[in-house]
Short mmCIF file of C-alpha atoms and ligand atoms in Angstrom, two decimals:
data_model
loop_
_atom_site.label_atom_id
_atom_site.label_comp_id
_atom_site.label_asym_id
_atom_site.label_seq_id
_atom_site.Cartn_x
_atom_site.Cartn_y
_atom_site.Cartn_z
CA MET I 6 0.01 0.02 -0.02
CA GLN I 7 2.60 2.51 1.20
CA GLU I 8 4.96 1.58 -1.66
CA GLU I 9 2.57 2.24 -4.55
CA LYS I 10 1.63 5.60 -3.13
CA LYS I 11 5.21 6.72 -2.82
CA TYR I 12 6.11 7.79 -6.32
CA ILE I 13 4.07 10.24 -8.25
CA ASP I 14 4.64 11.74 -11.70
CA CYS I 15 5.01 15.42 -12.50
CA ASP I 16 1.33 15.84 -13.45
CA LYS I 17 0.22 14.46 -10.09
CA ALA I 18 2.86 16.52 -8.32
CA GLU I 19 1.60 19.72 -9.96
CA CYS I 20 -1.95 18.82 -9.03
CA CYS I 21 -0.90 18.29 -5.37
CA CYS I 22 0.87 21.60 -5.53
CA ASP I 23 -2.29 23.31 -6.88
CA LYS I 24 -4.44 21.76 -4.15
CA GLY I 25 -1.84 22.90 -1.64
CA GLN I 26 -2.37 26.51 -2.77
CA TYR I 27 -5.98 26.22 -1.57
CA LYS I 28 -5.02 24.19 1.51
CA GLU I 29 -6.84 21.20 0.08
CA ALA I 30 -3.93 18.80 -0.24
CA ASP I 31 -4.24 15.95 2.27
CA LYS I 32 -1.39 14.48 4.33
CA ILE I 33 -0.38 11.87 1.80
CA GLU I 34 -0.52 14.33 -1.08
CA LYS I 35 1.75 16.74 0.80
CA LEU I 36 4.26 13.97 1.51
CA GLN I 37 4.19 12.75 -2.01
CA LEU I 38 4.72 16.28 -3.28
CA LEU I 39 7.67 16.86 -0.97
CA GLU I 40 9.28 13.64 -2.06
CA HIS I 41 8.79 14.51 -5.66
CA LEU I 42 10.10 18.05 -5.29
CA ALA I 43 13.29 16.72 -3.67
CA GLU I 44 14.10 15.07 -7.00
CA CYS I 45 12.47 17.18 -9.66
CA PRO I 46 13.83 20.65 -10.43
CA ARG I 47 11.05 21.26 -13.00
CA CYS I 48 8.34 20.82 -10.37
CA ARG I 49 10.31 22.86 -7.86
CA GLU I 50 10.18 25.70 -10.32
CA TYR I 51 6.45 25.15 -10.84
CA SER I 52 5.90 25.11 -7.08
CA GLU I 53 7.83 28.36 -6.61
CA LYS I 54 5.86 30.09 -9.32
CA ASN I 55 2.60 28.75 -8.03
CA THR I 56 3.29 29.99 -4.56
CA ARG I 57 4.25 33.39 -5.96
CA LEU I 58 0.98 33.48 -7.89
CA THR I 59 -0.98 32.82 -4.73
CA GLU I 60 0.85 35.68 -3.02
CA LEU I 61 0.04 38.04 -5.88
CA ILE I 62 -3.62 37.04 -5.89
CA GLU I 63 -3.86 37.66 -2.16
CA LYS I 64 -2.11 40.96 -2.48
CA ALA I 65 -4.43 42.12 -5.19
CA LYS I 66 -7.39 41.77 -2.83
CA LEU I 67 -9.69 41.32 -5.81
CA LYS I 68 -13.34 41.71 -5.32
CA CYS I 69 -15.94 40.00 -7.48
CA CYS I 70 -19.49 41.07 -7.96
CA SER I 71 -22.11 38.82 -6.48
CA GLU I 72 -24.34 36.75 -8.72
CA ASP I 73 -27.27 38.88 -7.48
CA GLU I 74 -25.58 42.08 -8.61
CA LYS I 75 -24.77 40.55 -11.97
CA GLU I 76 -28.34 39.32 -12.41
CA CYS I 77 -29.57 42.78 -11.72
CA TRP I 78 -27.42 44.28 -14.41
CA ARG I 79 -28.26 41.50 -16.86
CA ASN I 80 -31.97 42.17 -16.38
CA ALA I 81 -31.56 45.91 -16.80
CA ILE I 82 -29.64 45.41 -20.05
CA GLU I 83 -32.21 42.96 -21.32
CA GLU I 84 -35.09 45.29 -20.52
CA GLU I 85 -33.39 48.17 -22.27
CA LEU I 86 -32.62 46.06 -25.33
CA LYS I 87 -36.28 44.91 -25.51
CA LYS I 88 -37.41 48.56 -25.24
CA SER I 89 -35.15 49.67 -28.07
CA HIS I 90 -36.25 46.77 -30.27
CA SER I 91 -39.91 47.60 -29.79
CA GLU I 92 -39.41 51.26 -30.55
CA MET R 13 -11.57 48.67 -40.45
CA SER R 14 -13.32 47.78 -37.28
CA THR R 15 -11.83 44.83 -35.51
CA HIS R 16 -13.97 44.84 -32.40
CA THR R 17 -17.62 43.93 -32.21
CA ILE R 18 -20.17 44.83 -29.59
CA ASP R 19 -22.52 42.48 -27.80
CA PRO R 20 -24.32 43.89 -24.76
CA THR R 21 -25.77 40.54 -23.73
CA LYS R 22 -22.26 39.45 -22.75
CA TRP R 23 -21.15 42.66 -20.97
CA VAL R 24 -22.00 41.54 -17.47
CA ASP R 25 -20.29 38.16 -17.68
CA LYS R 26 -17.26 39.49 -19.45
CA TYR R 27 -16.60 42.86 -17.84
CA SER R 28 -18.50 43.42 -14.60
CA ASP R 29 -15.69 42.18 -12.30
CA TYR R 30 -13.18 44.32 -14.15
CA LEU R 31 -15.44 47.41 -14.08
CA PHE R 32 -16.22 46.76 -10.42
CA ASN R 33 -12.61 46.57 -9.32
CA TYR R 34 -11.77 49.66 -11.38
CA THR R 35 -14.61 51.59 -9.66
CA ILE R 36 -14.45 50.40 -6.11
CA VAL R 37 -10.92 51.67 -5.52
CA ARG R 38 -11.96 55.04 -6.83
CA VAL R 39 -15.21 55.57 -5.00
CA ASN R 40 -14.68 53.30 -2.00
CA ASP R 41 -18.36 52.38 -1.67
CA ARG R 42 -19.94 49.22 -2.96
CA GLU R 43 -23.40 50.69 -3.53
CA ILE R 44 -22.12 53.75 -5.40
CA ALA R 45 -19.85 51.50 -7.47
CA ASN R 46 -22.85 49.39 -8.36
CA ASP R 47 -24.90 52.41 -9.37
CA LEU R 48 -22.06 53.79 -11.50
CA ILE R 49 -21.69 50.48 -13.32
CA SER R 50 -25.47 50.26 -13.93
CA GLU R 51 -25.34 53.75 -15.37
CA THR R 52 -22.37 52.81 -17.51
CA PHE R 53 -24.07 49.78 -19.04
CA LEU R 54 -27.22 51.85 -19.75
CA ALA R 55 -25.24 54.75 -21.24
CA GLY R 56 -23.35 52.18 -23.33
CA LEU R 57 -26.59 50.76 -24.70
CA LYS R 58 -27.78 54.22 -25.61
CA SER R 59 -24.59 55.15 -27.44
CA MET R 60 -23.94 51.80 -29.09
CA GLU R 61 -24.02 53.35 -32.52
CA ASN R 62 -21.01 55.45 -31.53
CA PHE R 63 -18.93 52.34 -30.99
CA LYS R 64 -16.51 52.33 -33.91
CA GLY R 65 -14.75 49.15 -33.06
CA GLU R 66 -11.38 50.87 -32.91
CA ALA R 67 -10.99 50.13 -29.21
CA SER R 68 -12.08 47.00 -27.49
CA GLU R 69 -15.51 46.83 -25.97
CA ARG R 70 -13.99 46.94 -22.53
CA THR R 71 -11.88 50.06 -23.23
CA TRP R 72 -14.94 51.72 -24.60
CA LEU R 73 -16.99 50.85 -21.49
CA ILE R 74 -14.19 52.01 -19.25
CA SER R 75 -14.17 55.37 -21.01
CA ILE R 76 -17.91 55.72 -20.28
CA LEU R 77 -17.38 54.62 -16.71
CA LYS R 78 -14.57 57.16 -16.20
CA ARG R 79 -17.01 59.90 -17.20
CA LYS R 80 -19.56 58.52 -14.71
CA ILE R 81 -16.98 58.55 -11.99
CA ILE R 82 -16.06 62.12 -12.83
CA ASP R 83 -19.72 63.11 -12.70
CA HIS R 84 -19.95 61.40 -9.34
CA TYR R 85 -17.04 63.42 -7.96
CA ARG R 86 -18.44 66.55 -9.39
CA LYS R 87 -21.76 65.99 -7.70
CA MET R 88 -20.07 65.07 -4.45
CA ASN R 89 -17.90 68.19 -4.60
CA SER R 90 -20.73 70.53 -5.42
CA LYS R 91 -22.69 69.15 -2.54
CA LYS R 92 -19.80 70.04 -0.25
CA GLY R 93 -19.62 73.40 -1.94
CA GLN R 94 -15.98 72.99 -2.79
CA ALA R 95 -14.99 75.76 -5.17
CA GLU R 96 -11.69 74.27 -6.20
CA VAL R 97 -13.50 71.71 -8.31
CA HIS R 98 -14.09 74.33 -10.92
CA ILE R 99 -10.53 75.52 -11.02
CA ASN R 100 -9.10 72.46 -12.58
CA TYR R 101 -12.09 71.18 -14.34
CA ARG R 102 -12.26 71.52 -18.04
CA ASP R 103 -14.47 69.68 -20.41
CA GLY R 104 -13.25 67.17 -22.92
CA GLU R 105 -9.95 65.41 -22.89
CA ASN R 106 -8.66 66.78 -19.63
CA ASP R 107 -11.30 64.98 -17.62
CA GLY R 108 -8.95 62.14 -17.05
CA ASP R 109 -6.19 64.33 -15.62
CA TRP R 110 -8.67 66.17 -13.48
CA LEU R 111 -9.94 62.88 -12.16
CA GLU R 112 -6.49 61.59 -11.37
CA GLU R 113 -5.82 64.78 -9.30
CA GLN R 114 -9.12 64.42 -7.44
CA VAL R 115 -8.53 60.76 -6.79
CA ALA R 116 -4.97 61.33 -5.77
CA ASP R 117 -6.10 63.89 -3.19
CA GLN R 118 -8.37 61.29 -1.66
CA PHE R 119 -5.62 58.95 -0.82
CA ASP R 120 -2.78 59.13 1.66
CA LYS R 121 0.49 57.29 1.37
CA THR R 122 -0.74 53.97 2.69
CA ALA R 123 -3.42 54.06 0.09
CA GLU R 124 -0.83 54.23 -2.64
CA ASP R 125 -0.23 50.55 -1.97
CA ASP R 126 -3.92 49.94 -2.43
CA MET R 127 -3.70 51.59 -5.84
CA GLU R 128 -0.81 49.37 -6.77
CA ASN R 129 -2.67 46.32 -5.59
CA THR R 130 -5.66 47.34 -7.58
CA GLU R 131 -3.42 47.72 -10.63
CA LEU R 132 -2.30 44.18 -9.92
CA GLY R 133 -5.86 43.07 -9.58
CA MET R 134 -6.78 44.59 -12.93
CA ALA R 135 -3.79 42.88 -14.51
CA ILE R 136 -5.03 39.56 -13.12
CA LEU R 137 -8.56 40.12 -14.43
CA ASP R 138 -7.03 41.17 -17.72
CA CYS R 139 -5.13 37.94 -17.99
CA LEU R 140 -8.24 35.91 -17.04
CA GLU R 141 -10.16 37.50 -19.87
CA LYS R 142 -7.81 35.84 -22.30
CA ILE R 143 -8.56 32.28 -21.12
CA ASN R 144 -11.63 30.12 -21.69
CA SER R 145 -14.46 32.02 -20.02
CA LYS R 146 -15.88 29.00 -18.18
CA HIS R 147 -12.42 28.23 -16.83
CA ALA R 148 -12.02 31.83 -15.78
CA GLU R 149 -15.36 31.73 -13.98
CA ILE R 150 -14.49 28.54 -12.15
CA PHE R 151 -11.07 29.91 -11.26
CA LYS R 152 -12.59 33.11 -9.86
CA MET R 153 -15.17 31.27 -7.81
CA LYS R 154 -12.54 28.98 -6.32
CA THR R 155 -9.71 31.51 -5.86
CA ILE R 156 -11.30 34.88 -5.29
CA ASP R 157 -14.66 33.99 -3.78
CA GLY R 158 -13.28 30.93 -1.93
CA VAL R 159 -16.27 28.75 -2.91
CA ASP R 160 -16.00 25.10 -1.85
CA THR R 161 -14.84 22.60 -4.44
CA GLU R 162 -17.98 20.54 -3.90
CA VAL R 163 -20.26 23.54 -4.56
CA ILE R 164 -18.47 24.48 -7.77
CA CYS R 165 -18.51 20.90 -9.03
CA LYS R 166 -22.26 20.74 -8.48
CA GLU R 167 -22.87 24.00 -10.18
CA PHE R 168 -20.85 23.22 -13.24
CA ASP R 169 -21.59 19.48 -13.18
CA ILE R 170 -17.97 18.51 -13.18
CA THR R 171 -15.89 16.09 -11.00
CA PRO R 172 -13.27 17.31 -8.53
CA SER R 173 -10.53 16.02 -10.82
CA ASN R 174 -12.05 18.08 -13.71
CA LEU R 175 -12.02 21.07 -11.44
CA TRP R 176 -8.35 20.65 -10.51
CA VAL R 177 -7.36 20.27 -14.18
CA ILE R 178 -9.24 23.52 -14.94
CA ILE R 179 -7.59 25.30 -11.95
CA HIS R 180 -4.22 24.03 -13.10
CA ARG R 181 -4.67 25.35 -16.64
CA ALA R 182 -5.95 28.68 -15.35
CA ARG R 183 -3.05 29.06 -12.91
CA THR R 184 -0.44 28.16 -15.52
CA ALA R 185 -1.90 30.60 -17.99
CA LEU R 186 -2.25 33.33 -15.40
CA ALA R 187 1.33 32.88 -14.24
CA ALA R 188 2.63 33.07 -17.79
CA CYS R 189 0.51 36.18 -18.43
CA LEU R 190 1.67 38.00 -15.32
CA GLU R 191 5.24 36.83 -15.48
CA GLN R 192 6.71 39.77 -17.35
CA ASN R 193 5.36 42.52 -15.11
CA TRP R 194 4.65 41.05 -11.78
CA PHE R 195 6.84 38.07 -11.01
ZN1 ZN D 9 8.18 16.76 -11.49
#
């Protein structure tokens, strides 16, 4: 059991790294990732960039509009378009 | 030759987050920002025939929004009876400069960081506009709104592994897009 979980390929390593950015990697995934990173410079580079990306996104403090707000705008645009078509 | 087309039915999905982030840092109030964006969309609809296709739809909407923000400041200032508004204010092209001055006045040094962060935020949204729109939507829900994996999977009828593949593609594209200026 333990043996077959030990080695992961680069795709899986990147996926674990992505999950890690959202704190959604479980214990085994974290371990597998660490083991992989120890031997894979390419994934180390990916991991560094990915972490930097997370920092940038946090720094940007982006705000998204809520679905309600968007729905409101969509309706207003639709109404207006209907009006102009019927004119 | 016009290279850009206009399609109001897609405005909200494509540009509202961008317009919102652009506005919120300048007016600092969610409700006012919402009103200004509503007005922008409606003004855009009314002047659609003026859209020449030289600039992108988004640039065009931003130019309308800028004007709405200026009007907002003008109203706010006239309410306060601030005479200096009229000193710098000129119609036409200088609106932008005037706005920058007004906005700059509103911020102290710590807020300069906020401006830089907003610029970064706009760059991120810019990059996300270039990827598959469904992927961008999923990425924003997961990363910016922090929606649970399970909820997103249900809403888009995808499996968690689908979701992580989408997130991976979005992150890779985003990193590549931001690399030159922000990494
Ligand atoms: Zn690797």
